[in-house]
Short mmCIF file of C-alpha atoms in Angstrom, two decimals:
data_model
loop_
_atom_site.label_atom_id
_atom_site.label_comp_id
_atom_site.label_asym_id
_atom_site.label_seq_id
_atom_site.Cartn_x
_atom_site.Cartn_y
_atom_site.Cartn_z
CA UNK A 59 3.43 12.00 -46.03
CA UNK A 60 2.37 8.26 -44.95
CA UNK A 61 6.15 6.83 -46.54
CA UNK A 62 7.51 9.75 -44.50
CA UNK A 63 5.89 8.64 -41.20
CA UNK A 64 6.87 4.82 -42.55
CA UNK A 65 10.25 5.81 -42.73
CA UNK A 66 10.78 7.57 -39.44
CA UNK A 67 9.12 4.68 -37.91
CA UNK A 68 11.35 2.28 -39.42
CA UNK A 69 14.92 3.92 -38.75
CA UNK A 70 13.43 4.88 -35.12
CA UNK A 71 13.14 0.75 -34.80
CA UNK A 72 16.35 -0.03 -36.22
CA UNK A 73 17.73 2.75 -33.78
CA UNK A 74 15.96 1.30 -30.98
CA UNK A 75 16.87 -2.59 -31.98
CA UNK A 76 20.28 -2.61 -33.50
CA UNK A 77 21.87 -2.32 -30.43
CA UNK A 78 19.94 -5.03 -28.85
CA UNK A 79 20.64 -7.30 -31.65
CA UNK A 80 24.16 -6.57 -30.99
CA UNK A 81 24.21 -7.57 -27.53
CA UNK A 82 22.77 -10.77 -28.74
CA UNK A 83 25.32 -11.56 -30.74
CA UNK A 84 28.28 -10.77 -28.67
CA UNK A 85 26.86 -12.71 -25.96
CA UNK A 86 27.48 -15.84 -28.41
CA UNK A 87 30.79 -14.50 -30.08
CA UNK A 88 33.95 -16.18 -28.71
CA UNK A 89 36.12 -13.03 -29.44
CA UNK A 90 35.02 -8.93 -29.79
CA UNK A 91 38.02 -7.05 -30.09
CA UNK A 92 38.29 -3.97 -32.21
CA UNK A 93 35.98 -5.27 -34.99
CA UNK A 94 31.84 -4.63 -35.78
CA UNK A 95 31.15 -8.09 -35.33
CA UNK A 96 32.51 -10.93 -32.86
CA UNK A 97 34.46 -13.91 -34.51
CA UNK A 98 33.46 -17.52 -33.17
CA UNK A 99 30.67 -18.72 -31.72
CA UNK A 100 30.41 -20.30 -28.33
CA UNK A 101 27.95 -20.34 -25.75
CA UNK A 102 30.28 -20.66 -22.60
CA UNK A 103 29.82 -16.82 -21.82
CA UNK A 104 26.56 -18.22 -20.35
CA UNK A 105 27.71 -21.16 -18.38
CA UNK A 106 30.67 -18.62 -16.68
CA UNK A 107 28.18 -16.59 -16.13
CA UNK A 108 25.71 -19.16 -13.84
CA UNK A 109 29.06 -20.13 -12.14
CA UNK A 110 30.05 -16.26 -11.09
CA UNK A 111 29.99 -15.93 -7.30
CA UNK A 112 29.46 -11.87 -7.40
CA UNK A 113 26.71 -12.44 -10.21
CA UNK A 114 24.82 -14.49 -8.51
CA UNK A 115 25.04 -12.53 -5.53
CA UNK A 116 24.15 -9.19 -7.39
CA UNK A 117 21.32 -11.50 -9.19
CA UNK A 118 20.03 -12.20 -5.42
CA UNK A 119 20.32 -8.66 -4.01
CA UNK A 120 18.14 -7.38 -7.43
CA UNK A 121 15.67 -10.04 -6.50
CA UNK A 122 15.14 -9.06 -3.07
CA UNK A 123 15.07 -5.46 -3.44
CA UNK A 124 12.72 -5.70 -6.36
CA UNK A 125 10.37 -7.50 -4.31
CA UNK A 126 10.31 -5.87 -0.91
CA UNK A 127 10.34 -2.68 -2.85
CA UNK A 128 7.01 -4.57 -4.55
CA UNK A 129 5.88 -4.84 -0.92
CA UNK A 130 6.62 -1.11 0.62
CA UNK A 131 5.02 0.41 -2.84
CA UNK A 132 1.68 -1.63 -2.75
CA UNK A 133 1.70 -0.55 1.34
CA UNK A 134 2.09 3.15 0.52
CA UNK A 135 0.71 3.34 -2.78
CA UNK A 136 -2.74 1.87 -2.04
CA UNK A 137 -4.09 4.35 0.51
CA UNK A 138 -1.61 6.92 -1.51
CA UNK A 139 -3.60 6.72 -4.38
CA UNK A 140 -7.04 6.47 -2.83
CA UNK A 141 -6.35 9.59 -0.80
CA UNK A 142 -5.19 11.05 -4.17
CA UNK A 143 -8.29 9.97 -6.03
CA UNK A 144 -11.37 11.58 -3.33
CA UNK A 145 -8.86 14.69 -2.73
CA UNK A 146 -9.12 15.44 -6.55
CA UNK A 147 -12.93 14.91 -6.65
CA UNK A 148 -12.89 17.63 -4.28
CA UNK A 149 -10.40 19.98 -5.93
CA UNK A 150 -7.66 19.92 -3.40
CA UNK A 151 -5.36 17.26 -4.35
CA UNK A 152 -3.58 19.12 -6.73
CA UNK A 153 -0.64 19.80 -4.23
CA UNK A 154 -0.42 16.79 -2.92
CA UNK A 155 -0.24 15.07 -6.48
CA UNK A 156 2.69 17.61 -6.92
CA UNK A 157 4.44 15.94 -4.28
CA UNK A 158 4.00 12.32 -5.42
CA UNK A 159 5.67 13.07 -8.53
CA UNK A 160 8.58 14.59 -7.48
CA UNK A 161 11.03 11.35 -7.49
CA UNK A 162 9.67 11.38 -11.37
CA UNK A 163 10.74 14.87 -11.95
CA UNK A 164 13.76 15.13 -9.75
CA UNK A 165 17.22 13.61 -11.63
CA UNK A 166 18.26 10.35 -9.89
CA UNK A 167 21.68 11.52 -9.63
CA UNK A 168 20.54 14.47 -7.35
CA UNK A 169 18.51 12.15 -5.30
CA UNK A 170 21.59 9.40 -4.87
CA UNK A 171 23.70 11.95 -3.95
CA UNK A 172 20.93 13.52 -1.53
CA UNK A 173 21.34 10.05 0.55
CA UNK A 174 25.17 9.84 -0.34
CA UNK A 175 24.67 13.91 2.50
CA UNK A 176 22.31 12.21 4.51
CA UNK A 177 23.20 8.99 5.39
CA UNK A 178 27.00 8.87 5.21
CA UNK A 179 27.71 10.84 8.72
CA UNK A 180 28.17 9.36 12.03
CA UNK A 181 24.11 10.41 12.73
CA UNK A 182 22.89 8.16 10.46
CA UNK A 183 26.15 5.79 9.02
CA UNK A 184 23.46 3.43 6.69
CA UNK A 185 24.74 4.04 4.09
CA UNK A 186 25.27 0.78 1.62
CA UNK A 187 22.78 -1.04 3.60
CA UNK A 188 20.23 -2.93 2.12
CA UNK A 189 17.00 -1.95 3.54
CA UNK A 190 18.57 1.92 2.30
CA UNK A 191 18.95 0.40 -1.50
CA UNK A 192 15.29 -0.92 -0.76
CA UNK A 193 13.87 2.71 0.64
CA UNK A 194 15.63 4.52 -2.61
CA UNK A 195 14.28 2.30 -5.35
CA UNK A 196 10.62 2.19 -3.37
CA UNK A 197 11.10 6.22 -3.33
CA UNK A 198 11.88 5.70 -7.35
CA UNK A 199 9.08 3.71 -8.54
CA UNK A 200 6.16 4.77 -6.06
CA UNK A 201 5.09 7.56 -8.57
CA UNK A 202 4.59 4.99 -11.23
CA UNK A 203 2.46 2.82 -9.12
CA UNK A 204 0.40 5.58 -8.03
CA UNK A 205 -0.33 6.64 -11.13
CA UNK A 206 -1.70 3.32 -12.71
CA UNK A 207 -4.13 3.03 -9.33
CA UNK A 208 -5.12 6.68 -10.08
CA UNK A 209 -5.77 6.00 -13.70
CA UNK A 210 -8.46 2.50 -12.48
CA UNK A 211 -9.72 4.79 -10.06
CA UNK A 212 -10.40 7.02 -12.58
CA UNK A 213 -12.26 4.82 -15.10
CA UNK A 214 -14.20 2.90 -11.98
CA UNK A 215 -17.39 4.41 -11.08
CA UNK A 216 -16.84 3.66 -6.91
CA UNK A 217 -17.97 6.35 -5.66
CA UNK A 218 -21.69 5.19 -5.92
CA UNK A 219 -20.67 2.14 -4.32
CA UNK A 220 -19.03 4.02 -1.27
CA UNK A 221 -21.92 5.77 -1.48
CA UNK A 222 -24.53 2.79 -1.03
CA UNK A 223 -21.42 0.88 1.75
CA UNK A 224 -22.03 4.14 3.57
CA UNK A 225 -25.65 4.24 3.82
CA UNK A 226 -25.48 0.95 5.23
CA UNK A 227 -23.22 2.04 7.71
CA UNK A 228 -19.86 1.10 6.74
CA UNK A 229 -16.63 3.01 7.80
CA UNK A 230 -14.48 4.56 5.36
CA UNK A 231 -11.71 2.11 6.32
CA UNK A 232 -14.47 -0.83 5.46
CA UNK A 233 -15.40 0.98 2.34
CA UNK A 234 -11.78 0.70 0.72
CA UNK A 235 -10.60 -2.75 2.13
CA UNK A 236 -13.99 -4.33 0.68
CA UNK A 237 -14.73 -1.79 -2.78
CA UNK A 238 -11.45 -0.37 -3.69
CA UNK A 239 -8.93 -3.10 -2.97
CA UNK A 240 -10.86 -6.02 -5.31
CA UNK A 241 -12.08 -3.87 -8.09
CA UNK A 242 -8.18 -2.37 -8.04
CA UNK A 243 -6.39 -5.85 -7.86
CA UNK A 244 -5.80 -6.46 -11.39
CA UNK A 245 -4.36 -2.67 -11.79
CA UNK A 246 -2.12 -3.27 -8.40
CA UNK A 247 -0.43 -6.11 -9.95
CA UNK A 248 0.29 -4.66 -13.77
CA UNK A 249 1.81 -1.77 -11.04
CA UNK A 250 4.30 -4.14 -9.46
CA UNK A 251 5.31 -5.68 -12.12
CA UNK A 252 6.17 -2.56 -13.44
CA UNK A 253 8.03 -1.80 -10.06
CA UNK A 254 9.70 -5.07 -9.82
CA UNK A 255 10.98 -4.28 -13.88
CA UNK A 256 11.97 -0.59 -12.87
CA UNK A 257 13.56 -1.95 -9.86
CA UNK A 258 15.98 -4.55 -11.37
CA UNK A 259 16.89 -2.45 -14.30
CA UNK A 260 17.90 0.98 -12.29
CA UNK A 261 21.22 1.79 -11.74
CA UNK A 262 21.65 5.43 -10.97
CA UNK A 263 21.21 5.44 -7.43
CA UNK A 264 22.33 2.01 -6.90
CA UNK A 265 25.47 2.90 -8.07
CA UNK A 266 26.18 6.06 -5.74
CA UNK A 267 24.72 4.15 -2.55
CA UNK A 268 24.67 0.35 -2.58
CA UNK A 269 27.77 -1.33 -0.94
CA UNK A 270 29.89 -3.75 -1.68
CA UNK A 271 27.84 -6.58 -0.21
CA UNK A 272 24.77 -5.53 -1.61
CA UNK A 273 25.43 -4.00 -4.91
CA UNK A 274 22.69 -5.10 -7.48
CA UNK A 275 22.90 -6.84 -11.32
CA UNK A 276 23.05 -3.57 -13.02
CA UNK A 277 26.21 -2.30 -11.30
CA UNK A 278 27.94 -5.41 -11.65
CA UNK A 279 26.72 -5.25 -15.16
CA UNK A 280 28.80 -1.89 -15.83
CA UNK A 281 32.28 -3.47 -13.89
CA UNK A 282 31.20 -6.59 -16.18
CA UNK A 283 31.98 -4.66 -19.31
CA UNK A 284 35.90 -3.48 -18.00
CA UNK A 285 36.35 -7.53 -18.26
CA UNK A 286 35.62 -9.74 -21.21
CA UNK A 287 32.77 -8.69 -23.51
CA UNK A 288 31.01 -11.88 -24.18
CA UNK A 289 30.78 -11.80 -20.54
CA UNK A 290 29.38 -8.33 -20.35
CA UNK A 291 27.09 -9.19 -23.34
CA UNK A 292 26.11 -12.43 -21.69
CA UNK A 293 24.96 -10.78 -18.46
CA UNK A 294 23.07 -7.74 -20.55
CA UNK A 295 20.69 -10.12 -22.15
CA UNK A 296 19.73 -11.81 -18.82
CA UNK A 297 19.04 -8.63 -17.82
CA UNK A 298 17.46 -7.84 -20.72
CA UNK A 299 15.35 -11.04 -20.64
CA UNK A 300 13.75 -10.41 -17.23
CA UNK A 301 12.94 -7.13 -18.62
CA UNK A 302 10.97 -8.36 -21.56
CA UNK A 303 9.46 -11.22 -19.32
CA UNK A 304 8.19 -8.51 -16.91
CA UNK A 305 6.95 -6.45 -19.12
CA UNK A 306 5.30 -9.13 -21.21
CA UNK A 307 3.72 -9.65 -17.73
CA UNK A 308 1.81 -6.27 -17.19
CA UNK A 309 0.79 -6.25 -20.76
CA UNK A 310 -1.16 -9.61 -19.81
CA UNK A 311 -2.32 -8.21 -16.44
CA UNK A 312 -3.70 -4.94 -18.33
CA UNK A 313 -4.79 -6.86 -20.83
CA UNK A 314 -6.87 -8.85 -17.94
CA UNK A 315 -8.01 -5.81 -16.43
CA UNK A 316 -9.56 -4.62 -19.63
CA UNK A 317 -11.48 -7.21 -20.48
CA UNK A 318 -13.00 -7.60 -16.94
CA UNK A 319 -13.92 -4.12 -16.84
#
């Protein structure tokens, strides 16, 4: 039984890292035509890649969305997820949870082409705007902010401390700007960092709706790969770098938030 579980363990990480290693490879191969392996090795794939006008561009379009969309979510998600948390001590957030998790449940596809209906007319012409890409991926990665808040919130024992902020006469408004907010900072940023790694990496929606000003690094990854593959390769595993580094990230903010709890 245990060299069983060893063994689907094992070929589920060579599934999950063969690919990977692959990409790592090609991005140093000089030529990848029609054979398992590149042949050469050369690190200019790189160096044309820091030198690509429409990379860098895409590379500064990712970078802004993936912050502002770190900005909307912490606005929303904050009260989101403390209106969540009391509505569920008193039984009636259940709907309203429901709700929240719909952009989670829903395909992307159907939600890119639900802008692609609604903002393509002569009403409302935004689409391939920026602050649209920046509304979608918010929309996207809300849910996933919400629910790390609503997890803290679960494990903190606040609600005597509202309880004591209220005797002495502080608001509701007072109570969660000075006892939620600080005891949920070190949750709030594991959350964005999470948003800001979902937000660079999707692709979905960015595909259907951004323009051609402001596409992001992921769709100019996929043209990327109709070129040279080094290239391609090249640009995955920056990609694929700021992924690690941001996840690496909120593993060391949870970590944080552990040990000060």
């Amino acid at each position: 039984m245990i060299w069983g579980v060893r063994a689907v363990a094992a070929l589920f990480l060579i599934y999950l890292c063969l690919p990977v290693l692959l990409l790592l490879i090609g991005a140093f191969g000089q030529t990848w035509t029609n054979t398992v392996l590149p042949t050469g090795v050369t690190g200019h794939w790189f160096a044309d890649l820091a030198g690509d006008p429409s990379f860098r561009r895409a590379f500064s379009t990712s970078l802004i969305v993936a912050l502002s969309c770190c900005a909307m979510t912490a606005l929303i998600g904050l009260p989101l997820a403390y209106s969540l948390h009391h509505r569920s001590r008193s039984g009636r957030g259940a709907i309203a949870r429901l709700v929240t998790l719909l952009p989670v449940a829903v395909p992307a596809l159907t939600l890119g082409f639900g802008y692609i209906a609604v903002f393509s007319g002569d009403t409302l012409p935004w689409l391939g705007s920026l602050w649209l890409l920046v509304l979608a991926h918010a929309v996207l990665t809300l849910p996933y902010l919400t629910q790390t808040l609503l997890a803290d919130l679960r494990h903190l024992d606040i609600a005597r401390l509202e309880d004591c902020a209220a005797t002495l006469g502080a608001s509701p408004l007072r109570q969660f700007l000075t006892i939620a907010v600080p005891n949920l900072t070190h949750s709030l940023v594991a959350g964005l960092v999470m948003v800001a790694a979902l937000s660079i990496g999707e692709f979905q929606i960015s595909n259907l709706i951004a323009g051609f000003h402001y596409r992001n690094y992921p769709v100019v990854l996929l043209q990327a790969f109709y070129g040279a593959t080094g290239f391609a390769c090249a640009a995955t595993v920056v990609l694929l770098v700021l992924a690690l580094a941001a996840t690496g990230m909120s593993i060391v903010a949870a970590s944080r938030q552990k040990v000060s709890s």
